[in-house]
């Protein structure tokens, strides 16, 4: 008998008496059958309204806020203590930065177990009933901490089988100026996100859920207040697969041949150090070994000052570039100030293409060919990483060579703007020589953000990070397996201005980006 007693109680720590007594109860409003029917009818008709503790809305996509979610706040106090005692892992890439716990499905803590039971059983049954979706027993659940400067950028949550996302907030009194809101986006005719349509502020004991679909784009805005922790339990309910539209591909940028400037434009703009044969030979040797190089004081001092002054003082017309699940920055349209226009002409000039060829050993000009790579032309399906073959100008059937093409734009970056790596970027699938030329970033600190990060395909670890340095030209070779992004400007950088261009050998899939960037004085949010 004693053996059986130990096996039934003391012998199994998972079913101790104290742990059996912990129980979470849904709010009374969720238990009432009349209220449940009202919510079900409203959800079916996509009608906005409040039904007890449940607030529904279908703009910009169907979502719901339940407050209070559980009956007793004391339960949540104990739950919060258990969650904060867990081990959290730092999660950081081009899309997000926050801390996340391990999967909570197997944790034995009494309050975590009780929450799991009420979510996986009682609430799953309620959710399935009011939405009319038969939900599986599989549920994902973890805990997340968003602290100062943490964020999760625009995304749709779509993954095979996910039907509803949920977030239970365990935050102190929270104000709008703290950041950390759940922002919901409008979408266009291509099901791509546009402007933020609605922002939900975290509240203690509130649960938000929304239907995961091709238009369920949302983000967690950057936490702007030091000492505040946005703690939440979140996850997904699974159900029948939803068909989604074909993927949207970014259009190829407009590309044109280089402009016919001779070597005089180089003597006018470029530091003479980089025009000597000895320097070019040394730089090319180092670049071929490392595939990246930093050229300091690249522009002549006065020309560099003229560009910086123009960026800071001359009127420029800006337009916002999206969609925000891929990029968020401003680009210039219309006429540019004279100094900036002159610098862009340098970057697009035939003479500069030849200079790049001499600095890198890549054949971006017909006067600088890699003889070793000449011969049989690879097919368009050839996935070889042979740089010489990939970057060598090819000959058409008529015998005429294709010269590199270029495109460019002037970009402005402000707090919270970024570019993201994504599968449907046409430039991602091409060989590239990236050029980044920075302006006005003296005494720049890493925590200000504004850096460019390179990672290998399907890898999280960074291969290279390029930080802004005034009047420094960064050269980075990128193959088809390497991707880049401009990271979120953490902490409230006031202003960044950048000009982008690219060089392209259409036949060889050879791309080269040129980024002329001006960084305003960094001002961190309080």
Short mmCIF file of C-alpha atoms in Angstrom, two decimals:
data_model
loop_
_atom_site.label_atom_id
_atom_site.label_comp_id
_atom_site.label_asym_id
_atom_site.label_seq_id
_atom_site.Cartn_x
_atom_site.Cartn_y
_atom_site.Cartn_z
CA UNK A 1 0.00 0.00 0.00
CA UNK A 2 2.76 2.41 0.86
CA UNK A 3 4.36 1.75 -2.51
CA UNK A 4 1.15 2.61 -4.30
CA UNK A 5 0.76 5.81 -2.30
CA UNK A 6 4.27 6.92 -3.24
CA UNK A 7 3.58 6.10 -6.88
CA UNK A 8 0.30 7.99 -6.88
CA UNK A 9 1.41 11.17 -5.06
CA UNK A 10 4.90 11.51 -3.66
CA UNK A 11 6.54 9.27 -6.23
CA UNK A 12 5.45 11.40 -9.21
CA UNK A 13 6.39 15.11 -8.94
CA UNK A 14 4.17 15.97 -11.90
CA UNK A 15 0.98 15.35 -9.90
CA UNK A 16 1.78 16.67 -6.46
CA UNK A 17 -1.22 17.89 -4.53
CA UNK A 18 -0.12 21.54 -4.63
CA UNK A 19 0.24 21.50 -8.38
CA UNK A 20 -3.14 19.86 -8.94
CA UNK A 21 -4.84 22.71 -7.13
CA UNK A 22 -3.55 25.44 -9.52
CA UNK A 23 -6.24 26.17 -12.07
CA UNK A 24 -6.90 29.00 -14.52
CA UNK A 25 -10.44 30.04 -15.35
CA UNK A 26 -11.56 31.92 -18.45
CA UNK A 27 -13.44 35.15 -17.76
CA UNK A 28 -17.16 34.69 -17.14
CA UNK A 29 -17.99 36.51 -20.38
CA UNK A 30 -16.33 33.75 -22.42
CA UNK A 31 -18.32 31.08 -20.62
CA UNK A 32 -21.77 32.58 -21.23
CA UNK A 33 -23.52 30.84 -24.12
CA UNK A 34 -25.49 33.94 -25.12
CA UNK A 35 -22.30 36.00 -25.40
CA UNK A 36 -20.59 33.24 -27.34
CA UNK A 37 -23.41 33.14 -29.89
CA UNK A 38 -23.23 36.90 -30.32
CA UNK A 39 -19.48 36.72 -30.96
CA UNK A 40 -19.96 33.85 -33.41
CA UNK A 41 -22.53 35.80 -35.45
CA UNK A 42 -20.40 38.95 -35.44
CA UNK A 43 -17.29 37.02 -36.55
CA UNK A 44 -19.20 35.32 -39.35
CA UNK A 45 -20.54 38.67 -40.60
CA UNK A 46 -17.22 40.47 -40.06
CA UNK A 47 -18.99 42.98 -37.83
CA UNK A 48 -17.08 45.20 -35.41
CA UNK A 49 -18.40 45.53 -31.87
CA UNK A 50 -18.02 44.69 -28.21
CA UNK A 51 -19.65 41.69 -26.55
CA UNK A 52 -18.85 41.59 -22.85
CA UNK A 53 -15.08 41.21 -22.54
CA UNK A 54 -14.72 40.51 -26.28
CA UNK A 55 -14.03 43.29 -28.80
CA UNK A 56 -14.12 42.32 -32.49
CA UNK A 57 -12.95 44.16 -35.59
CA UNK A 58 -12.33 43.16 -39.21
CA UNK A 59 -10.21 46.17 -40.23
CA UNK A 60 -7.59 45.75 -41.57
CA UNK A 61 -8.13 41.98 -41.11
CA UNK A 62 -10.21 39.95 -38.62
CA UNK A 63 -8.88 40.25 -35.06
CA UNK A 64 -10.16 40.25 -31.51
CA UNK A 65 -9.18 41.64 -28.08
CA UNK A 66 -10.34 39.85 -24.92
CA UNK A 67 -9.99 41.64 -21.58
CA UNK A 68 -9.97 40.26 -19.00
CA UNK A 69 -8.89 36.89 -20.36
CA UNK A 70 -8.67 34.96 -17.08
CA UNK A 71 -10.70 35.60 -13.95
CA UNK A 72 -8.06 36.24 -11.28
CA UNK A 73 -5.13 38.62 -11.52
CA UNK A 74 -3.39 36.72 -8.71
CA UNK A 75 -2.99 33.75 -11.05
CA UNK A 76 -1.22 35.96 -13.58
CA UNK A 77 1.09 37.38 -10.90
CA UNK A 78 2.28 33.86 -10.07
CA UNK A 79 2.45 32.97 -13.77
CA UNK A 80 4.66 36.00 -14.43
CA UNK A 81 7.05 34.93 -11.65
CA UNK A 82 7.37 31.45 -13.16
CA UNK A 83 7.93 32.82 -16.65
CA UNK A 84 10.63 35.27 -15.58
CA UNK A 85 12.49 32.44 -13.85
CA UNK A 86 12.88 30.61 -17.18
CA UNK A 87 15.92 30.78 -19.39
CA UNK A 88 15.49 33.22 -22.28
CA UNK A 89 17.48 33.15 -25.51
CA UNK A 90 18.35 36.25 -27.50
CA UNK A 91 16.66 36.21 -30.93
CA UNK A 92 18.13 38.59 -33.47
CA UNK A 93 18.22 38.84 -37.25
CA UNK A 94 17.11 41.30 -39.93
CA UNK A 95 13.42 40.85 -38.93
CA UNK A 96 13.46 40.90 -35.13
CA UNK A 97 15.33 41.48 -31.87
CA UNK A 98 13.89 40.20 -28.58
CA UNK A 99 14.31 37.42 -26.02
CA UNK A 100 12.31 34.19 -26.20
CA UNK A 101 11.82 31.27 -23.81
CA UNK A 102 11.92 27.64 -24.79
CA UNK A 103 8.70 25.94 -25.91
CA UNK A 104 6.23 25.99 -23.00
CA UNK A 105 4.37 22.83 -24.03
CA UNK A 106 6.41 20.59 -21.70
CA UNK A 107 7.13 22.90 -18.76
CA UNK A 108 6.04 21.47 -15.37
CA UNK A 109 5.61 24.72 -13.40
CA UNK A 110 2.06 24.75 -11.96
CA UNK A 111 0.88 28.11 -13.31
CA UNK A 112 2.43 27.55 -16.75
CA UNK A 113 0.78 24.13 -16.84
CA UNK A 114 -2.56 25.65 -15.83
CA UNK A 115 -2.31 28.32 -18.54
CA UNK A 116 -1.46 25.67 -21.08
CA UNK A 117 -4.54 23.68 -20.10
CA UNK A 118 -6.90 26.64 -20.33
CA UNK A 119 -5.47 27.69 -23.72
CA UNK A 120 -5.19 24.25 -25.29
CA UNK A 121 -8.58 23.03 -24.08
CA UNK A 122 -11.11 25.64 -22.92
CA UNK A 123 -10.04 28.54 -25.14
CA UNK A 124 -9.33 26.35 -28.19
CA UNK A 125 -12.86 24.98 -27.95
CA UNK A 126 -14.29 28.53 -27.61
CA UNK A 127 -12.20 29.81 -30.54
CA UNK A 128 -13.17 26.93 -32.79
CA UNK A 129 -16.84 27.48 -31.95
CA UNK A 130 -16.98 31.24 -32.62
CA UNK A 131 -14.84 31.16 -35.80
CA UNK A 132 -16.24 27.97 -37.31
CA UNK A 133 -12.73 26.57 -37.89
CA UNK A 134 -11.98 23.05 -36.72
CA UNK A 135 -8.73 23.46 -34.81
CA UNK A 136 -6.15 20.77 -34.17
CA UNK A 137 -4.88 19.88 -30.72
CA UNK A 138 -1.40 21.04 -31.73
CA UNK A 139 -0.69 24.48 -30.26
CA UNK A 140 2.60 26.41 -30.20
CA UNK A 141 3.31 28.51 -27.11
CA UNK A 142 6.34 30.44 -25.82
CA UNK A 143 7.12 33.53 -23.76
CA UNK A 144 8.74 36.68 -25.18
CA UNK A 145 10.42 39.67 -23.57
CA UNK A 146 10.74 42.92 -25.51
CA UNK A 147 13.04 45.35 -23.75
CA UNK A 148 14.47 48.73 -24.77
CA UNK A 149 15.06 48.89 -28.58
CA UNK A 150 13.58 45.42 -29.18
CA UNK A 151 11.20 45.00 -32.11
CA UNK A 152 9.57 42.59 -34.57
CA UNK A 153 9.16 44.06 -38.05
CA UNK A 154 6.34 43.62 -40.55
CA UNK A 155 5.41 40.00 -41.38
CA UNK A 156 2.25 37.91 -41.90
CA UNK A 157 2.85 34.83 -39.62
CA UNK A 158 1.93 32.49 -42.46
CA UNK A 159 3.32 28.98 -42.13
CA UNK A 160 1.57 25.82 -43.25
CA UNK A 161 -1.26 24.96 -40.88
CA UNK A 162 -1.29 28.13 -38.79
CA UNK A 163 -4.85 29.48 -38.52
CA UNK A 164 -4.89 31.83 -35.52
CA UNK A 165 -2.15 33.70 -33.69
CA UNK A 166 -2.60 34.74 -30.06
CA UNK A 167 -0.77 37.02 -27.61
CA UNK A 168 -1.49 37.17 -23.86
CA UNK A 169 0.00 40.31 -22.31
CA UNK A 170 1.60 40.35 -18.86
CA UNK A 171 2.75 43.96 -18.79
CA UNK A 172 2.67 46.74 -16.21
CA UNK A 173 0.61 49.84 -16.94
CA UNK A 174 1.62 50.64 -20.51
CA UNK A 175 1.52 53.96 -22.36
CA UNK A 176 1.57 54.61 -26.10
CA UNK A 177 4.90 56.47 -25.87
CA UNK A 178 6.60 53.32 -24.56
CA UNK A 179 6.36 51.74 -28.03
CA UNK A 180 5.83 47.98 -28.23
CA UNK A 181 2.40 48.28 -29.82
CA UNK A 182 0.94 45.56 -32.05
CA UNK A 183 0.56 47.35 -35.39
CA UNK A 184 -1.82 45.99 -38.06
CA UNK A 185 -1.26 46.88 -41.73
CA UNK A 186 -3.55 47.58 -44.67
CA UNK A 187 -2.83 45.62 -47.87
CA UNK A 188 -3.02 46.51 -51.57
CA UNK A 189 -4.28 44.65 -54.64
CA UNK A 190 -1.10 42.52 -54.62
CA UNK A 191 -1.75 41.52 -50.96
CA UNK A 192 1.32 43.55 -49.98
CA UNK A 193 1.28 45.66 -46.78
CA UNK A 194 0.96 49.43 -46.94
CA UNK A 195 0.24 51.82 -44.09
CA UNK A 196 -0.44 50.92 -40.47
CA UNK A 197 -4.22 50.86 -40.06
CA UNK A 198 -4.47 50.16 -36.32
CA UNK A 199 -2.22 49.93 -33.27
CA UNK A 200 -3.10 47.86 -30.19
CA UNK A 201 -1.45 48.89 -26.91
CA UNK A 202 -0.48 46.00 -24.57
CA UNK A 203 -2.67 45.67 -21.45
CA UNK A 204 -2.41 43.40 -18.43
CA UNK A 205 -4.60 40.28 -18.70
CA UNK A 206 -5.64 40.98 -22.30
CA UNK A 207 -5.43 38.43 -25.08
CA UNK A 208 -5.32 39.38 -28.75
CA UNK A 209 -5.95 36.83 -31.48
CA UNK A 210 -6.20 37.22 -35.24
CA UNK A 211 -6.72 35.03 -38.24
CA UNK A 212 -3.47 34.13 -40.00
CA UNK A 213 -3.93 34.77 -43.71
CA UNK A 214 -2.15 36.23 -46.76
CA UNK A 215 -3.14 39.72 -45.52
CA UNK A 216 -2.43 39.41 -41.77
CA UNK A 217 0.60 41.73 -41.82
CA UNK A 218 1.60 43.09 -38.43
CA UNK A 219 4.59 44.18 -36.36
CA UNK A 220 5.68 44.83 -32.79
CA UNK A 221 6.92 48.41 -32.80
CA UNK A 222 10.25 49.23 -31.18
CA UNK A 223 10.19 49.51 -27.38
CA UNK A 224 11.27 53.10 -26.72
CA UNK A 225 11.37 53.26 -22.92
CA UNK A 226 14.30 52.02 -20.84
CA UNK A 227 13.36 49.86 -17.86
CA UNK A 228 10.08 48.65 -19.37
CA UNK A 229 9.60 44.97 -20.26
CA UNK A 230 6.87 43.93 -22.69
CA UNK A 231 6.23 40.38 -21.43
CA UNK A 232 3.80 38.13 -23.29
CA UNK A 233 2.87 34.52 -23.96
CA UNK A 234 2.18 33.91 -27.63
CA UNK A 235 1.73 31.16 -30.18
CA UNK A 236 -0.51 29.69 -32.85
CA UNK A 237 -3.53 27.42 -33.21
CA UNK A 238 -3.46 25.08 -36.21
CA UNK A 239 -6.20 24.02 -38.60
CA UNK A 240 -7.07 23.38 -42.27
CA UNK A 241 -4.66 24.91 -44.77
CA UNK A 242 -5.68 28.19 -46.44
CA UNK A 243 -4.81 28.72 -50.10
CA UNK A 244 -2.61 31.73 -50.66
CA UNK A 245 -2.07 33.81 -53.82
CA UNK A 246 1.05 33.46 -55.99
CA UNK A 247 4.11 35.18 -54.49
CA UNK A 248 4.64 38.82 -55.38
CA UNK A 249 7.98 39.56 -57.02
CA UNK A 250 9.55 42.98 -56.87
CA UNK A 251 9.92 44.50 -60.34
CA UNK A 252 13.45 44.76 -61.65
CA UNK A 253 14.87 48.28 -61.24
CA UNK A 254 15.20 50.37 -64.37
CA UNK A 255 18.72 49.94 -65.72
CA UNK A 256 20.63 52.01 -68.26
CA UNK A 257 24.18 52.09 -69.70
CA UNK A 258 26.95 54.07 -68.04
CA UNK A 259 27.26 57.71 -69.03
CA UNK A 260 30.24 58.76 -71.23
CA UNK A 261 32.55 60.61 -68.82
CA UNK A 262 36.28 60.16 -69.39
CA UNK A 263 39.01 59.90 -66.75
CA UNK A 264 38.89 63.66 -65.99
CA UNK A 265 35.87 63.13 -63.73
CA UNK A 266 37.97 60.80 -61.59
CA UNK A 267 40.69 63.43 -61.10
CA UNK A 268 37.97 65.92 -60.17
CA UNK A 269 36.30 63.73 -57.52
CA UNK A 270 38.42 60.80 -56.33
CA UNK A 271 41.30 60.90 -53.85
CA UNK A 272 44.49 60.71 -56.01
CA UNK A 273 45.78 57.87 -53.80
CA UNK A 274 43.25 55.51 -55.45
CA UNK A 275 44.17 56.57 -58.99
CA UNK A 276 47.77 55.34 -58.91
CA UNK A 277 48.60 52.04 -60.57
CA UNK A 278 50.47 50.76 -57.51
CA UNK A 279 47.52 51.43 -55.16
CA UNK A 280 45.03 49.83 -57.52
CA UNK A 281 47.21 46.75 -57.87
CA UNK A 282 47.59 46.38 -54.10
CA UNK A 283 43.86 46.91 -53.46
CA UNK A 284 42.95 44.39 -56.16
CA UNK A 285 45.25 41.78 -54.64
CA UNK A 286 43.67 42.21 -51.18
CA UNK A 287 40.15 42.28 -52.59
CA UNK A 288 40.64 39.05 -54.54
CA UNK A 289 41.79 37.37 -51.33
CA UNK A 290 39.07 38.70 -48.98
CA UNK A 291 36.17 39.67 -51.34
CA UNK A 292 35.71 42.88 -49.34
CA UNK A 293 37.64 46.12 -48.81
CA UNK A 294 37.29 49.51 -47.06
CA UNK A 295 38.73 52.55 -48.88
CA UNK A 296 38.99 55.49 -46.47
CA UNK A 297 38.87 59.15 -47.54
CA UNK A 298 37.69 58.05 -50.95
CA UNK A 299 36.40 61.37 -52.25
CA UNK A 300 38.50 64.50 -52.38
CA UNK A 301 37.97 66.57 -49.23
CA UNK A 302 36.22 69.56 -50.80
CA UNK A 303 33.96 67.44 -53.00
CA UNK A 304 32.99 65.36 -50.00
CA UNK A 305 32.13 68.50 -48.03
CA UNK A 306 30.03 69.82 -50.92
CA UNK A 307 27.97 66.60 -51.00
CA UNK A 308 27.45 66.64 -47.22
CA UNK A 309 26.34 70.30 -47.21
CA UNK A 310 23.92 69.67 -50.08
CA UNK A 311 22.39 66.67 -48.28
CA UNK A 312 21.94 68.69 -45.11
CA UNK A 313 20.73 72.02 -46.52
CA UNK A 314 19.26 71.66 -50.02
CA UNK A 315 15.54 70.89 -50.57
CA UNK A 316 14.90 67.33 -51.76
CA UNK A 317 11.51 65.76 -52.51
CA UNK A 318 11.16 62.37 -50.79
CA UNK A 319 8.73 59.48 -51.22
CA UNK A 320 8.30 56.43 -48.96
CA UNK A 321 9.35 53.08 -50.42
CA UNK A 322 7.76 49.78 -49.39
CA UNK A 323 6.18 47.36 -48.95
CA UNK A 324 7.15 47.31 -45.23
CA UNK A 325 7.55 43.51 -45.15
CA UNK A 326 10.54 44.10 -47.44
CA UNK A 327 11.74 47.67 -46.96
CA UNK A 328 10.92 50.99 -45.35
CA UNK A 329 12.92 54.06 -46.36
CA UNK A 330 12.54 57.25 -48.38
CA UNK A 331 13.96 57.89 -51.82
CA UNK A 332 14.39 61.17 -53.66
CA UNK A 333 12.34 62.02 -56.72
CA UNK A 334 12.72 64.89 -59.13
CA UNK A 335 15.78 67.09 -59.53
CA UNK A 336 18.73 66.70 -57.17
CA UNK A 337 21.03 69.46 -55.86
CA UNK A 338 24.02 70.11 -58.11
CA UNK A 339 26.69 68.57 -55.84
CA UNK A 340 24.68 65.36 -55.36
CA UNK A 341 23.87 65.16 -59.05
CA UNK A 342 27.57 65.48 -59.84
CA UNK A 343 28.45 62.69 -57.40
CA UNK A 344 25.84 60.40 -58.92
CA UNK A 345 27.27 61.14 -62.38
CA UNK A 346 30.66 60.04 -61.06
CA UNK A 347 29.22 56.74 -59.82
CA UNK A 348 27.49 56.11 -63.16
CA UNK A 349 30.37 57.21 -65.38
CA UNK A 350 32.31 54.95 -67.74
CA UNK A 351 35.53 56.08 -66.06
CA UNK A 352 34.27 54.92 -62.66
CA UNK A 353 33.33 51.51 -64.10
CA UNK A 354 36.91 51.14 -65.29
CA UNK A 355 38.24 52.24 -61.88
CA UNK A 356 36.07 49.59 -60.19
CA UNK A 357 37.46 46.99 -62.57
CA UNK A 358 41.01 47.97 -61.65
CA UNK A 359 40.27 47.98 -57.91
CA UNK A 360 38.51 44.59 -57.81
CA UNK A 361 39.76 42.59 -60.79
CA UNK A 362 36.14 42.11 -61.92
CA UNK A 363 35.40 42.79 -65.59
CA UNK A 364 33.05 45.75 -65.38
CA UNK A 365 34.61 47.51 -68.39
CA UNK A 366 35.67 46.29 -71.81
CA UNK A 367 39.23 47.66 -71.26
CA UNK A 368 39.64 45.38 -68.24
CA UNK A 369 38.84 41.78 -69.21
CA UNK A 370 39.78 38.65 -67.37
CA UNK A 371 41.35 36.64 -70.19
CA UNK A 372 41.30 33.44 -68.15
CA UNK A 373 37.51 33.49 -68.06
CA UNK A 374 37.00 33.83 -71.79
CA UNK A 375 35.72 30.82 -73.65
CA UNK A 376 32.50 28.88 -73.65
CA UNK A 377 29.59 30.88 -72.28
CA UNK A 378 27.72 29.18 -69.41
CA UNK A 379 24.00 28.58 -69.73
CA UNK A 380 21.51 30.68 -67.79
CA UNK A 381 20.89 27.69 -65.52
CA UNK A 382 24.59 27.35 -64.62
CA UNK A 383 24.86 27.81 -60.87
CA UNK A 384 28.69 27.83 -60.77
CA UNK A 385 30.26 30.24 -58.29
CA UNK A 386 33.25 30.92 -60.55
CA UNK A 387 33.55 34.70 -60.14
CA UNK A 388 35.59 35.22 -63.28
CA UNK A 389 33.09 33.43 -65.48
CA UNK A 390 30.14 35.06 -63.81
CA UNK A 391 31.44 38.61 -64.09
CA UNK A 392 33.01 38.41 -67.55
CA UNK A 393 31.05 40.39 -70.21
CA UNK A 394 29.56 37.95 -72.72
CA UNK A 395 29.10 38.17 -76.47
CA UNK A 396 25.71 38.01 -78.14
CA UNK A 397 24.94 35.93 -81.24
CA UNK A 398 25.61 39.00 -83.36
CA UNK A 399 29.08 39.34 -81.81
CA UNK A 400 28.44 42.57 -79.88
CA UNK A 401 29.33 42.73 -76.19
CA UNK A 402 26.92 43.78 -73.45
CA UNK A 403 28.38 46.44 -71.19
CA UNK A 404 27.34 46.80 -67.55
CA UNK A 405 24.15 48.73 -66.87
CA UNK A 406 23.45 50.93 -63.88
CA UNK A 407 20.60 52.30 -61.82
CA UNK A 408 20.56 54.49 -58.75
CA UNK A 409 18.53 56.47 -56.29
CA UNK A 410 19.09 58.82 -53.39
CA UNK A 411 17.76 57.34 -50.14
CA UNK A 412 16.93 58.92 -46.81
CA UNK A 413 16.79 56.87 -43.60
CA UNK A 414 15.10 57.95 -40.38
CA UNK A 415 14.42 56.21 -37.06
CA UNK A 416 12.80 52.79 -37.50
CA UNK A 417 13.55 52.36 -41.22
CA UNK A 418 15.19 49.29 -42.73
CA UNK A 419 15.49 46.79 -45.56
CA UNK A 420 14.76 43.07 -45.09
CA UNK A 421 16.02 39.94 -46.80
CA UNK A 422 13.25 38.16 -48.70
CA UNK A 423 12.91 35.33 -51.21
CA UNK A 424 11.33 37.35 -54.01
CA UNK A 425 13.97 40.05 -54.46
CA UNK A 426 15.30 39.71 -58.05
CA UNK A 427 18.68 41.20 -57.05
CA UNK A 428 19.14 38.46 -54.46
CA UNK A 429 19.61 35.87 -57.22
CA UNK A 430 22.48 37.68 -58.95
CA UNK A 431 26.20 38.04 -58.41
CA UNK A 432 26.98 41.46 -56.99
CA UNK A 433 29.68 43.93 -56.12
CA UNK A 434 28.24 46.18 -53.43
CA UNK A 435 29.63 49.67 -52.94
CA UNK A 436 28.76 51.76 -49.89
CA UNK A 437 30.05 55.33 -49.54
CA UNK A 438 29.17 57.03 -46.24
CA UNK A 439 28.88 60.73 -45.42
CA UNK A 440 28.52 62.72 -42.19
CA UNK A 441 28.85 59.87 -39.69
CA UNK A 442 31.74 61.07 -37.53
CA UNK A 443 31.79 59.51 -34.04
CA UNK A 444 29.15 56.98 -35.10
CA UNK A 445 28.37 54.25 -32.55
CA UNK A 446 27.24 50.71 -33.26
CA UNK A 447 24.10 51.06 -31.13
CA UNK A 448 22.82 53.77 -33.47
CA UNK A 449 22.21 51.10 -36.11
CA UNK A 450 22.33 51.96 -39.81
CA UNK A 451 24.73 49.12 -40.62
CA UNK A 452 24.58 46.69 -43.55
CA UNK A 453 24.66 42.99 -42.68
CA UNK A 454 25.60 40.07 -44.94
CA UNK A 455 24.52 36.49 -44.25
CA UNK A 456 24.63 33.25 -46.21
CA UNK A 457 21.41 31.75 -47.55
CA UNK A 458 19.43 29.89 -44.87
CA UNK A 459 21.97 30.85 -42.18
CA UNK A 460 21.54 33.21 -39.21
CA UNK A 461 25.21 33.90 -38.51
CA UNK A 462 26.52 37.07 -40.11
CA UNK A 463 29.34 36.80 -42.64
CA UNK A 464 30.14 40.50 -42.57
CA UNK A 465 28.80 43.70 -41.01
CA UNK A 466 29.62 47.07 -42.59
CA UNK A 467 29.31 50.01 -40.21
CA UNK A 468 29.07 53.64 -41.38
CA UNK A 469 32.36 55.54 -41.54
CA UNK A 470 32.54 59.02 -43.00
CA UNK A 471 33.89 59.23 -46.58
CA UNK A 472 34.70 55.52 -46.58
CA UNK A 473 33.95 53.37 -49.64
CA UNK A 474 33.15 49.74 -48.81
CA UNK A 475 33.50 47.15 -51.58
CA UNK A 476 31.83 43.78 -50.94
CA UNK A 477 31.53 40.91 -53.40
CA UNK A 478 28.27 38.97 -53.01
CA UNK A 479 27.44 35.68 -54.73
CA UNK A 480 24.02 34.09 -55.25
CA UNK A 481 24.12 32.46 -51.82
CA UNK A 482 24.83 35.70 -49.93
CA UNK A 483 22.15 38.20 -48.92
CA UNK A 484 22.32 41.67 -47.42
CA UNK A 485 20.06 43.99 -45.49
CA UNK A 486 20.18 47.41 -43.89
CA UNK A 487 19.35 46.96 -40.23
CA UNK A 488 16.81 48.82 -38.16
CA UNK A 489 18.10 52.12 -36.81
CA UNK A 490 17.99 51.18 -33.14
CA UNK A 491 17.42 53.77 -30.46
CA UNK A 492 15.99 56.58 -32.54
CA UNK A 493 18.61 57.77 -35.01
CA UNK A 494 17.32 61.13 -36.18
CA UNK A 495 18.28 61.11 -39.84
CA UNK A 496 20.20 59.13 -42.42
CA UNK A 497 20.39 60.05 -46.10
CA UNK A 498 21.64 57.58 -48.68
CA UNK A 499 22.03 57.33 -52.44
CA UNK A 500 21.86 53.93 -54.08
CA UNK A 501 22.93 52.88 -57.54
CA UNK A 502 23.73 49.59 -59.19
CA UNK A 503 25.80 48.24 -62.03
CA UNK A 504 24.55 45.21 -63.91
CA UNK A 505 25.93 42.93 -66.57
CA UNK A 506 22.61 41.54 -67.77
CA UNK A 507 24.10 38.61 -69.64
CA UNK A 508 26.27 37.50 -66.71
CA UNK A 509 23.87 38.28 -63.86
CA UNK A 510 26.50 40.60 -62.39
CA UNK A 511 25.15 43.34 -60.15
CA UNK A 512 26.96 46.09 -58.30
CA UNK A 513 25.26 48.36 -55.78
CA UNK A 514 26.57 51.82 -54.96
CA UNK A 515 25.38 53.34 -51.70
CA UNK A 516 26.24 56.97 -50.98
CA UNK A 517 24.96 57.59 -47.46
CA UNK A 518 24.77 60.67 -45.29
CA UNK A 519 24.11 60.22 -41.58
CA UNK A 520 22.64 63.07 -39.56
CA UNK A 521 23.49 63.69 -35.92
CA UNK A 522 22.39 60.66 -33.86
CA UNK A 523 19.69 61.51 -31.34
CA UNK A 524 18.62 58.65 -29.07
CA UNK A 525 15.08 58.42 -27.77
CA UNK A 526 14.68 58.86 -24.01
#
